[in-house]
mmCIF file of C-alpha atoms and ligand atoms in Angstrom:
data_model
loop_
_atom_site.group_PDB
_atom_site.id
_atom_site.type_symbol
_atom_site.label_atom_id
_atom_site.label_comp_id
_atom_site.label_asym_id
_atom_site.label_seq_id
_atom_site.Cartn_x
_atom_site.Cartn_y
_atom_site.Cartn_z
ATOM 1 C CA UNK Z 850 238.651 -33.685 176.739
ATOM 2 C CA UNK Z 851 236.878 -32.556 180.262
ATOM 3 C CA UNK Z 852 236.430 -29.657 180.184
ATOM 4 C CA UNK Z 853 234.088 -28.765 177.166
ATOM 5 C CA UNK Z 854 231.789 -25.861 178.961
ATOM 6 C CA UNK Z 855 235.594 -24.800 180.309
ATOM 7 C CA UNK Z 856 236.868 -24.671 176.245
ATOM 8 C CA UNK Z 857 233.831 -22.803 175.183
ATOM 9 C CA UNK Z 858 233.700 -20.056 177.655
ATOM 10 C CA UNK Z 859 237.486 -19.531 177.029
ATOM 11 C CA UNK Z 860 236.918 -19.515 173.293
ATOM 12 C CA UNK Z 861 233.872 -16.788 173.498
ATOM 13 C CA UNK Z 862 236.023 -14.503 175.533
ATOM 14 C CA UNK Z 863 239.219 -14.789 173.107
ATOM 15 C CA UNK Z 864 236.730 -13.750 170.286
ATOM 16 C CA UNK Z 865 235.761 -10.933 172.050
ATOM 17 C CA UNK Z 866 239.549 -10.055 173.168
ATOM 18 C CA UNK Z 867 240.716 -6.952 171.818
ATOM 19 C CA UNK Z 868 244.290 -7.080 172.917
ATOM 20 C CA UNK Z 869 245.449 -11.145 174.389
ATOM 21 C CA UNK Z 870 249.217 -11.427 175.821
ATOM 22 C CA UNK Z 871 250.217 -15.022 176.315
ATOM 23 C CA UNK Z 872 253.188 -16.448 178.441
ATOM 24 C CA UNK Z 873 254.306 -19.594 178.021
ATOM 25 C CA UNK Z 874 257.084 -22.106 179.685
ATOM 26 C CA UNK Z 875 258.400 -25.410 178.679
ATOM 27 C CA UNK Z 876 255.519 -27.245 178.761
ATOM 28 C CA UNK Z 877 254.395 -26.095 175.358
ATOM 29 C CA UNK Z 878 257.846 -27.939 174.396
ATOM 30 C CA UNK Z 879 256.768 -31.024 176.079
ATOM 31 C CA UNK Z 880 254.946 -32.499 173.361
ATOM 32 C CA UNK Z 881 257.831 -31.402 171.213
ATOM 33 C CA UNK Z 882 260.125 -34.048 172.938
ATOM 34 C CA UNK Z 883 261.912 -31.156 175.057
ATOM 35 C CA UNK Z 884 262.334 -31.708 177.888
ATOM 36 C CA UNK Z 885 260.952 -29.353 180.532
ATOM 37 C CA UNK Z 886 263.638 -27.443 182.655
ATOM 38 C CA UNK Z 887 263.472 -29.989 185.775
ATOM 39 C CA UNK Z 888 262.506 -32.680 183.655
ATOM 40 C CA UNK Z 889 266.170 -31.640 181.511
ATOM 41 C CA UNK Z 890 267.737 -32.994 184.163
ATOM 42 C CA UNK Z 891 266.746 -36.594 183.934
ATOM 43 C CA UNK Z 892 269.548 -38.984 183.195
ATOM 44 C CA UNK Z 893 273.453 -38.104 182.828
ATOM 45 C CA UNK Z 894 271.593 -33.980 184.782
ATOM 46 C CA UNK Z 895 269.323 -36.274 187.131
ATOM 47 C CA UNK Z 896 271.781 -35.504 190.398
ATOM 48 C CA UNK Z 897 272.597 -32.125 189.201
ATOM 49 C CA UNK Z 898 270.825 -28.614 190.706
ATOM 50 C CA UNK Z 899 269.274 -27.096 188.011
ATOM 51 C CA UNK Z 900 269.509 -23.165 189.338
ATOM 52 C CA UNK Z 901 273.628 -24.668 189.837
ATOM 53 C CA UNK Z 902 273.757 -25.290 186.126
ATOM 54 C CA UNK Z 903 271.663 -22.603 185.208
ATOM 55 C CA UNK Z 904 274.195 -20.020 186.253
ATOM 56 C CA UNK Z 905 277.737 -17.801 186.954
ATOM 57 C CA UNK Z 906 278.445 -19.839 190.119
ATOM 58 C CA UNK Z 907 277.785 -23.232 188.633
ATOM 59 C CA UNK Z 908 279.326 -22.319 184.982
ATOM 60 C CA UNK Z 909 282.817 -20.455 187.023
ATOM 61 C CA UNK Z 910 282.617 -23.730 189.219
ATOM 62 C CA UNK Z 911 282.960 -26.634 185.661
ATOM 63 C CA UNK Z 912 282.236 -24.866 182.566
ATOM 64 C CA UNK Z 913 282.834 -27.803 181.133
ATOM 65 C CA UNK Z 914 279.692 -29.206 182.325
ATOM 66 C CA UNK Z 915 277.308 -26.109 181.877
ATOM 67 C CA UNK Z 916 279.012 -26.396 178.094
ATOM 68 C CA UNK Z 917 278.125 -29.895 177.552
ATOM 69 C CA UNK Z 918 274.333 -29.521 179.324
ATOM 70 C CA UNK Z 919 273.648 -26.868 176.907
ATOM 71 C CA UNK Z 920 275.545 -28.564 173.882
ATOM 72 C CA UNK Z 921 272.778 -31.852 174.398
ATOM 73 C CA UNK Z 922 270.147 -29.148 175.726
ATOM 74 C CA UNK Z 923 270.746 -27.615 171.630
ATOM 75 C CA UNK Z 924 270.770 -30.187 170.057
ATOM 76 C CA UNK Z 925 267.237 -31.568 171.737
ATOM 77 C CA UNK Z 926 265.809 -28.514 169.836
ATOM 78 C CA UNK Z 927 267.308 -28.940 166.901
ATOM 79 C CA UNK Z 928 265.724 -32.265 166.579
ATOM 80 C CA UNK Z 929 262.217 -31.216 168.016
ATOM 81 C CA UNK Z 930 259.930 -30.067 165.900
ATOM 82 C CA UNK Z 931 256.758 -27.615 166.738
ATOM 83 C CA UNK Z 932 254.074 -29.139 168.394
ATOM 84 C CA UNK Z 933 250.376 -28.425 167.595
ATOM 85 C CA UNK Z 934 249.963 -26.213 170.378
ATOM 86 C CA UNK Z 935 252.899 -24.193 168.954
ATOM 87 C CA UNK Z 936 250.804 -24.053 165.654
ATOM 88 C CA UNK Z 937 247.588 -23.324 167.674
ATOM 89 C CA UNK Z 938 249.182 -20.122 169.418
ATOM 90 C CA UNK Z 939 250.719 -19.237 165.602
ATOM 91 C CA UNK Z 940 247.192 -19.394 164.416
ATOM 92 C CA UNK Z 941 245.744 -16.932 167.424
ATOM 93 C CA UNK Z 942 247.888 -14.424 166.617
ATOM 94 C CA UNK Z 943 246.987 -13.758 162.783
ATOM 95 C CA UNK Z 944 243.211 -13.903 163.907
ATOM 96 C CA UNK Z 945 243.667 -11.555 166.942
ATOM 97 C CA UNK Z 946 243.631 -7.954 167.057
ATOM 98 C CA UNK Z 947 246.868 -7.230 169.182
ATOM 99 C CA UNK Z 948 248.635 -10.801 169.947
ATOM 100 C CA UNK Z 949 252.279 -10.521 171.814
ATOM 101 C CA UNK Z 950 253.861 -13.988 173.271
ATOM 102 C CA UNK Z 951 255.957 -13.833 175.649
ATOM 103 C CA UNK Z 952 258.160 -16.911 175.916
ATOM 104 C CA UNK Z 953 260.231 -18.304 178.972
ATOM 105 C CA UNK Z 954 261.416 -20.947 176.558
ATOM 106 C CA UNK Z 955 264.874 -20.698 175.213
ATOM 107 C CA UNK Z 956 263.404 -23.024 172.434
ATOM 108 C CA UNK Z 957 263.106 -21.873 168.743
ATOM 109 C CA UNK Z 958 259.561 -23.680 168.432
ATOM 110 C CA UNK Z 959 257.534 -20.680 168.001
ATOM 111 C CA UNK Z 960 259.327 -18.836 165.480
ATOM 112 C CA UNK Z 961 259.035 -22.186 163.396
ATOM 113 C CA UNK Z 962 255.393 -23.235 164.093
ATOM 114 C CA UNK Z 963 254.937 -19.261 162.447
ATOM 115 C CA UNK Z 964 254.701 -16.653 165.409
ATOM 116 C CA UNK Z 965 256.028 -13.547 164.668
ATOM 117 C CA UNK Z 966 255.458 -11.211 167.751
ATOM 118 C CA UNK Z 967 257.528 -13.386 169.890
ATOM 119 C CA UNK Z 968 260.061 -11.875 172.902
ATOM 120 C CA UNK Z 969 262.241 -14.378 174.436
ATOM 121 C CA UNK Z 970 262.293 -13.234 178.345
ATOM 122 C CA UNK Z 971 265.134 -15.834 179.234
ATOM 123 C CA UNK Z 972 267.185 -15.428 176.149
ATOM 124 C CA UNK Z 973 267.901 -18.276 173.305
ATOM 125 C CA UNK Z 974 269.997 -21.888 173.451
ATOM 126 C CA UNK Z 975 270.661 -20.829 169.762
ATOM 127 C CA UNK Z 976 273.237 -17.927 170.499
ATOM 128 C CA UNK Z 977 276.316 -17.583 171.989
ATOM 129 C CA UNK Z 978 278.370 -14.544 173.572
ATOM 130 C CA UNK Z 979 280.625 -14.424 175.887
ATOM 131 C CA UNK Z 980 280.721 -13.778 179.038
ATOM 132 C CA UNK Z 981 283.198 -11.265 179.890
ATOM 133 C CA UNK Z 982 282.848 -9.037 176.871
ATOM 134 C CA UNK Z 983 279.668 -10.228 175.815
ATOM 135 C CA UNK Z 984 280.800 -10.003 172.022
ATOM 136 C CA UNK Z 985 278.676 -11.901 170.299
ATOM 137 C CA UNK Z 986 279.980 -16.015 169.411
ATOM 138 C CA UNK Z 987 278.912 -17.903 165.988
ATOM 139 C CA UNK Z 988 278.707 -21.541 167.111
ATOM 140 C CA UNK Z 989 281.885 -23.666 165.432
ATOM 141 C CA UNK Z 990 280.222 -27.000 164.548
ATOM 142 C CA UNK Z 991 283.308 -28.609 166.337
ATOM 143 C CA UNK Z 992 282.529 -26.458 169.361
ATOM 144 C CA UNK Z 993 279.416 -28.701 169.378
ATOM 145 C CA UNK Z 994 281.676 -31.627 170.929
ATOM 146 C CA UNK Z 995 284.513 -29.587 172.462
ATOM 147 C CA UNK Z 996 284.571 -30.676 176.756
ATOM 148 C CA UNK Z 997 285.030 -27.195 177.589
ATOM 149 C CA UNK Z 998 283.228 -23.783 176.570
ATOM 150 C CA UNK Z 999 285.010 -21.737 173.562
ATOM 151 C CA UNK Z 1000 287.311 -18.946 174.193
ATOM 152 C CA UNK Z 1001 285.964 -15.747 172.910
ATOM 153 C CA UNK Z 1002 287.813 -14.998 170.104
ATOM 154 C CA UNK Z 1003 288.019 -10.634 171.182
ATOM 155 C CA UNK Z 1004 289.219 -10.825 174.862
ATOM 156 C CA UNK Z 1005 290.013 -14.709 175.832
ATOM 157 C CA UNK Z 1006 287.002 -15.218 177.697
ATOM 158 C CA UNK Z 1007 284.393 -17.799 178.131
ATOM 159 C CA UNK Z 1008 281.764 -18.279 175.314
ATOM 160 C CA UNK Z 1009 278.077 -19.356 177.338
ATOM 161 C CA UNK Z 1010 274.504 -19.768 175.853
ATOM 162 C CA UNK Z 1011 272.950 -15.766 175.622
ATOM 163 C CA UNK Z 1012 270.446 -17.064 178.499
ATOM 164 C CA UNK Z 1013 269.427 -15.460 180.790
ATOM 165 C CA UNK Z 1014 270.776 -17.592 183.821
ATOM 166 C CA UNK Z 1015 269.524 -17.402 187.723
ATOM 167 C CA UNK Z 1016 270.452 -14.441 189.370
ATOM 168 C CA UNK Z 1017 270.818 -12.457 186.030
ATOM 169 C CA UNK Z 1018 268.593 -10.047 184.152
ATOM 170 C CA UNK Z 1019 266.111 -10.581 182.145
ATOM 171 C CA UNK Z 1020 266.328 -8.304 179.021
ATOM 172 C CA UNK Z 1021 265.109 -4.926 180.204
ATOM 173 C CA UNK Z 1022 263.293 -4.208 177.323
ATOM 174 C CA UNK Z 1023 261.455 -7.568 176.964
ATOM 175 C CA UNK Z 1024 260.522 -7.502 180.897
ATOM 176 C CA UNK Z 1025 259.415 -3.986 179.817
ATOM 177 C CA UNK Z 1026 257.080 -4.670 177.101
ATOM 178 C CA UNK Z 1027 255.785 -7.886 179.075
ATOM 179 C CA UNK Z 1028 254.996 -5.837 181.868
ATOM 180 C CA UNK Z 1029 252.987 -3.174 179.689
ATOM 181 C CA UNK Z 1030 250.958 -5.925 177.812
ATOM 182 C CA UNK Z 1031 249.828 -7.689 180.729
ATOM 183 C CA UNK Z 1032 249.155 -4.338 182.998
ATOM 184 C CA UNK Z 1033 246.218 -3.411 179.286
ATOM 185 C CA UNK Z 1034 245.622 -6.358 177.400
ATOM 186 C CA UNK Z 1035 242.234 -7.873 178.245
ATOM 187 C CA UNK Z 1036 243.351 -11.243 178.128
ATOM 188 C CA UNK Z 1037 246.640 -13.025 179.645
ATOM 189 C CA UNK Z 1038 246.557 -16.833 178.550
ATOM 190 C CA UNK Z 1039 248.902 -18.687 180.118
ATOM 191 C CA UNK Z 1040 250.301 -22.039 178.476
ATOM 192 C CA UNK Z 1041 252.493 -24.680 180.123
ATOM 193 C CA UNK Z 1042 254.617 -22.563 182.707
ATOM 194 C CA UNK Z 1043 254.950 -24.361 186.659
ATOM 195 C CA UNK Z 1044 254.567 -20.169 187.099
ATOM 196 C CA UNK Z 1045 258.109 -21.033 190.164
ATOM 197 C CA UNK Z 1046 260.319 -18.348 188.308
ATOM 198 C CA UNK Z 1047 260.444 -14.714 188.602
ATOM 199 C CA UNK Z 1048 260.047 -12.141 187.527
ATOM 200 C CA UNK Z 1049 258.054 -13.701 184.558
ATOM 201 C CA UNK Z 1050 255.787 -15.970 186.515
ATOM 202 C CA UNK Z 1051 254.667 -12.548 188.114
ATOM 203 C CA UNK Z 1052 253.168 -11.865 185.084
ATOM 204 C CA UNK Z 1053 249.743 -13.103 185.090
ATOM 205 C CA UNK Z 1054 248.654 -11.597 188.768
ATOM 206 C CA UNK Z 1055 249.987 -8.607 186.823
ATOM 207 C CA UNK Z 1056 247.729 -8.894 184.344
ATOM 208 C CA UNK Z 1057 244.515 -10.250 186.197
ATOM 209 C CA UNK Z 1058 245.208 -6.796 189.068
ATOM 210 C CA UNK Z 1059 244.657 -4.717 186.055
ATOM 211 C CA UNK Z 1060 241.270 -6.208 184.722
ATOM 212 C CA UNK Z 1061 242.584 -8.865 182.288
ATOM 213 C CA UNK Z 1062 240.904 -12.013 182.142
ATOM 214 C CA UNK Z 1063 243.382 -14.883 182.770
ATOM 215 C CA UNK Z 1064 243.036 -18.611 181.354
ATOM 216 C CA UNK Z 1065 246.059 -20.861 182.272
ATOM 217 C CA UNK Z 1066 246.229 -24.016 180.154
ATOM 218 C CA UNK Z 1067 248.212 -27.252 182.064
ATOM 219 C CA UNK Z 1068 248.133 -30.501 183.110
ATOM 220 C CA UNK Z 1069 248.535 -30.157 186.192
ATOM 221 C CA UNK Z 1070 246.897 -27.222 188.754
ATOM 222 C CA UNK Z 1071 249.462 -25.770 189.940
ATOM 223 C CA UNK Z 1072 250.238 -21.988 190.988
ATOM 224 C CA UNK Z 1073 248.721 -20.569 187.620
ATOM 225 C CA UNK Z 1074 245.650 -22.076 188.096
ATOM 226 C CA UNK Z 1075 244.838 -20.375 191.159
ATOM 227 C CA UNK Z 1076 245.629 -16.923 188.921
ATOM 228 C CA UNK Z 1077 243.461 -17.394 186.317
ATOM 229 C CA UNK Z 1078 239.704 -17.344 185.871
ATOM 230 C CA UNK Z 1079 239.717 -20.445 183.876
ATOM 231 C CA UNK Z 1080 241.684 -23.746 184.427
ATOM 232 C CA UNK Z 1081 241.673 -25.309 181.450
ATOM 233 C CA UNK Z 1082 243.546 -29.020 182.514
ATOM 234 C CA UNK Z 1083 245.305 -30.865 179.638
ATOM 235 C CA UNK Z 1084 248.371 -30.886 177.195
ATOM 236 C CA UNK Z 1085 248.775 -27.707 175.111
ATOM 237 C CA UNK Z 1086 249.159 -29.362 171.960
ATOM 238 C CA UNK Z 1087 245.663 -30.677 172.987
ATOM 239 C CA UNK Z 1088 244.155 -27.761 174.504
ATOM 240 C CA UNK Z 1089 245.554 -24.731 172.387
ATOM 241 C CA UNK Z 1090 243.794 -26.779 169.232
ATOM 242 C CA UNK Z 1091 240.734 -27.455 170.740
ATOM 243 C CA UNK Z 1092 240.243 -23.750 171.627
ATOM 244 C CA UNK Z 1093 240.943 -22.482 167.747
ATOM 245 C CA UNK Z 1094 238.324 -25.094 166.448
ATOM 246 C CA UNK Z 1095 235.460 -23.774 169.034
ATOM 247 C CA UNK Z 1096 236.232 -20.262 168.524
ATOM 248 C CA UNK Z 1097 235.729 -21.242 164.388
ATOM 249 C CA UNK Z 1098 232.724 -22.760 165.292
HETATM 250 C C1 LIG R 1565 266.302 -11.623 188.245
HETATM 251 C C2 LIG R 1565 266.954 -20.014 181.016
HETATM 252 C C3 LIG R 1565 266.777 -9.955 188.971
HETATM 253 C C4 LIG R 1565 268.249 -20.855 181.071
HETATM 254 C C5 LIG R 1565 265.906 -19.863 183.409
HETATM 255 C C6 LIG R 1565 261.526 -13.246 193.636
HETATM 256 C C7 LIG R 1565 260.881 -14.637 194.495
HETATM 257 C C8 LIG R 1565 261.892 -15.717 194.387
HETATM 258 C C9 LIG R 1565 262.862 -15.665 193.570
HETATM 259 C C10 LIG R 1565 263.552 -14.350 192.942
HETATM 260 C C11 LIG R 1565 262.962 -13.645 192.940
HETATM 261 N N1 LIG R 1565 263.007 -12.782 191.382
HETATM 262 C C12 LIG R 1565 263.956 -13.804 191.720
HETATM 263 C C13 LIG R 1565 264.474 -14.578 191.936
HETATM 264 C C14 LIG R 1565 265.287 -15.623 191.809
HETATM 265 C C15 LIG R 1565 265.160 -16.663 190.335
HETATM 266 C C16 LIG R 1565 263.791 -17.215 190.926
HETATM 267 O O1 LIG R 1565 262.666 -17.174 190.625
HETATM 268 N N2 LIG R 1565 263.923 -18.351 191.225
HETATM 269 C C17 LIG R 1565 262.860 -19.484 191.847
HETATM 270 C C18 LIG R 1565 263.698 -20.790 191.360
HETATM 271 C C19 LIG R 1565 262.654 -19.279 193.066
HETATM 272 N N3 LIG R 1565 265.135 -15.299 189.664
HETATM 273 C C20 LIG R 1565 266.410 -15.052 188.674
HETATM 274 O O2 LIG R 1565 266.894 -15.414 188.901
HETATM 275 C C21 LIG R 1565 265.639 -14.586 187.877
HETATM 276 N N4 LIG R 1565 266.577 -12.953 187.608
HETATM 277 O O3 LIG R 1565 264.936 -11.719 188.983
HETATM 278 O O4 LIG R 1565 266.920 -11.374 188.116
HETATM 279 C C22 LIG R 1565 268.319 -10.376 190.149
HETATM 280 C C23 LIG R 1565 269.540 -10.415 189.485
HETATM 281 C C24 LIG R 1565 270.303 -10.484 190.711
HETATM 282 C C25 LIG R 1565 269.913 -11.015 192.180
HETATM 283 C C26 LIG R 1565 268.593 -11.149 192.569
HETATM 284 C C27 LIG R 1565 267.842 -11.104 191.500
HETATM 285 C C28 LIG R 1565 266.594 -15.389 186.306
HETATM 286 C C29 LIG R 1565 265.254 -16.317 185.589
HETATM 287 C C30 LIG R 1565 265.284 -16.896 184.722
HETATM 288 C C31 LIG R 1565 266.187 -18.046 184.966
HETATM 289 N N5 LIG R 1565 266.877 -18.848 183.231
HETATM 290 N N6 LIG R 1565 266.187 -20.291 181.512
HETATM 291 C C32 LIG R 1565 267.902 -22.346 180.556
HETATM 292 O O5 LIG R 1565 267.168 -23.150 180.595
HETATM 293 O O6 LIG R 1565 268.979 -23.294 180.905
HETATM 294 S S1 LIG R 1565 264.456 -20.260 184.251
HETATM 295 C C33 LIG R 1565 263.811 -22.036 183.168
HETATM 296 O O7 LIG R 1565 263.221 -22.383 185.007
HETATM 297 C C34 LIG R 1565 263.185 -22.018 182.276
HETATM 298 O O8 LIG R 1565 263.385 -20.594 181.211
HETATM 299 C C35 LIG R 1565 261.719 -21.757 182.816
HETATM 300 O O9 LIG R 1565 261.073 -20.149 182.731
HETATM 301 C C36 LIG R 1565 261.824 -21.988 184.541
HETATM 302 C C37 LIG R 1565 260.766 -23.309 184.423
HETATM 303 O O10 LIG R 1565 259.511 -22.706 184.523
HETATM 304 P P1 LIG R 1565 259.273 -23.552 183.124
HETATM 305 O O11 LIG R 1565 258.862 -23.000 181.787
HETATM 306 O O12 LIG R 1565 257.966 -23.274 183.923
HETATM 307 O O13 LIG R 1565 259.139 -25.189 183.087
HETATM 308 P P2 LIG R 1565 259.126 -25.891 184.484
HETATM 309 O O14 LIG R 1565 259.606 -27.299 184.066
HETATM 310 O O15 LIG R 1565 259.382 -25.348 185.660
HETATM 311 O O16 LIG R 1565 257.342 -26.508 184.061
HETATM 312 C C38 LIG R 1565 256.614 -27.226 183.313
HETATM 313 C C39 LIG R 1565 254.925 -26.789 183.462
HETATM 314 O O17 LIG R 1565 254.819 -26.802 181.678
HETATM 315 C C40 LIG R 1565 254.707 -27.681 184.375
HETATM 316 O O18 LIG R 1565 254.092 -26.733 185.062
HETATM 317 C C41 LIG R 1565 254.085 -28.532 183.480
HETATM 318 O O19 LIG R 1565 252.630 -29.463 184.357
HETATM 319 C C42 LIG R 1565 253.387 -28.384 182.524
HETATM 320 N N7 LIG R 1565 253.013 -29.164 181.387
HETATM 321 C C43 LIG R 1565 253.821 -30.637 181.277
HETATM 322 N N8 LIG R 1565 253.201 -31.327 179.880
HETATM 323 C C44 LIG R 1565 252.808 -29.965 179.728
HETATM 324 C C45 LIG R 1565 252.611 -29.113 180.026
HETATM 325 N N9 LIG R 1565 251.363 -28.083 179.771
HETATM 326 C C46 LIG R 1565 251.506 -27.623 178.862
HETATM 327 N N10 LIG R 1565 251.277 -29.018 178.470
HETATM 328 C C47 LIG R 1565 252.033 -30.232 178.522
HETATM 329 N N11 LIG R 1565 251.953 -31.345 177.031
HETATM 330 ZN ZN1 LIG R 1566 285.091 -11.611 175.159
#
């Protein structure tokens, strides 16, 4: 990797950090075969606007289309395995005195990689609730192939994934925890996010304004790299294990 010296610098910063905040995006799951949010629209979904599908308006307009999109993405997540990037973050959590992981991802790959302190800023694709009364709805096997969303057993309303759609508020306690960690940590590690979706995208600049060092891991330079003190260019599945190895040497 062309950035050995940056890896060494980043490893030294991680080793001396007393508290670490971490924000991950779809990119950390890309190497597990879970398409990133924008790629998720390849193939069948290429001609739909992602912000329309992941919204109340999109769901109201065509609940069946949105339901099938989520059932397809759920299957992709269930077939996926955590990659070395997810595992490295779980190891970093074991190592660091204080480590909080905030993910924009709705998959459970961080959990399956062994991370413990995980906050889902945008909810989870594996949980479902009524769009009207919010009662939890355990997904039934037959509902996975249904053309339309199931009806809530409590009020008959349409069931939807327990994710945060565009225009919906993030879970207040999770967002408050993220802002607290970003404002108080020594080091803020950003992995695999394009940094375009707010309010999650504000966290690295909040951390930097509050005095933390910010490290961005991404194959592409982007808004997050501009916010970072150190930009490690490359895939998370490669860079993060290299970082852990450099910390041990
Ligand atoms: C809200 C769940 C208050 C659903 C998602 C302020 C300014 C501008 C706009 C707004 C603003 N405040 C609110 C908005 C509107 C909107 C927004 O931010 N719009 C953007 C598009 C401009 N925000 C909201 O609506 C939020 N709600 O603010 O509520 C409110 C209330 C009422 C009225 C107004 C405001 C809610 C946002 C949450 C939306 N839900 N997901 C689902 O998944 O179906 S967002 C979804 O997209 C993902 O969760 C993720 O967060 C986002 C995609 O971002 P990434 O994760 O970064 O993924 P992406 O594909 O973009 O990029 C992948 C990256 O990985 C790339 O950089 C790539 O280079 C990199 N990569 C690729 N391979 C690898 C890699 N990296 C490492 N390793 C690799 N191998
Ligand atoms: Zn209901």
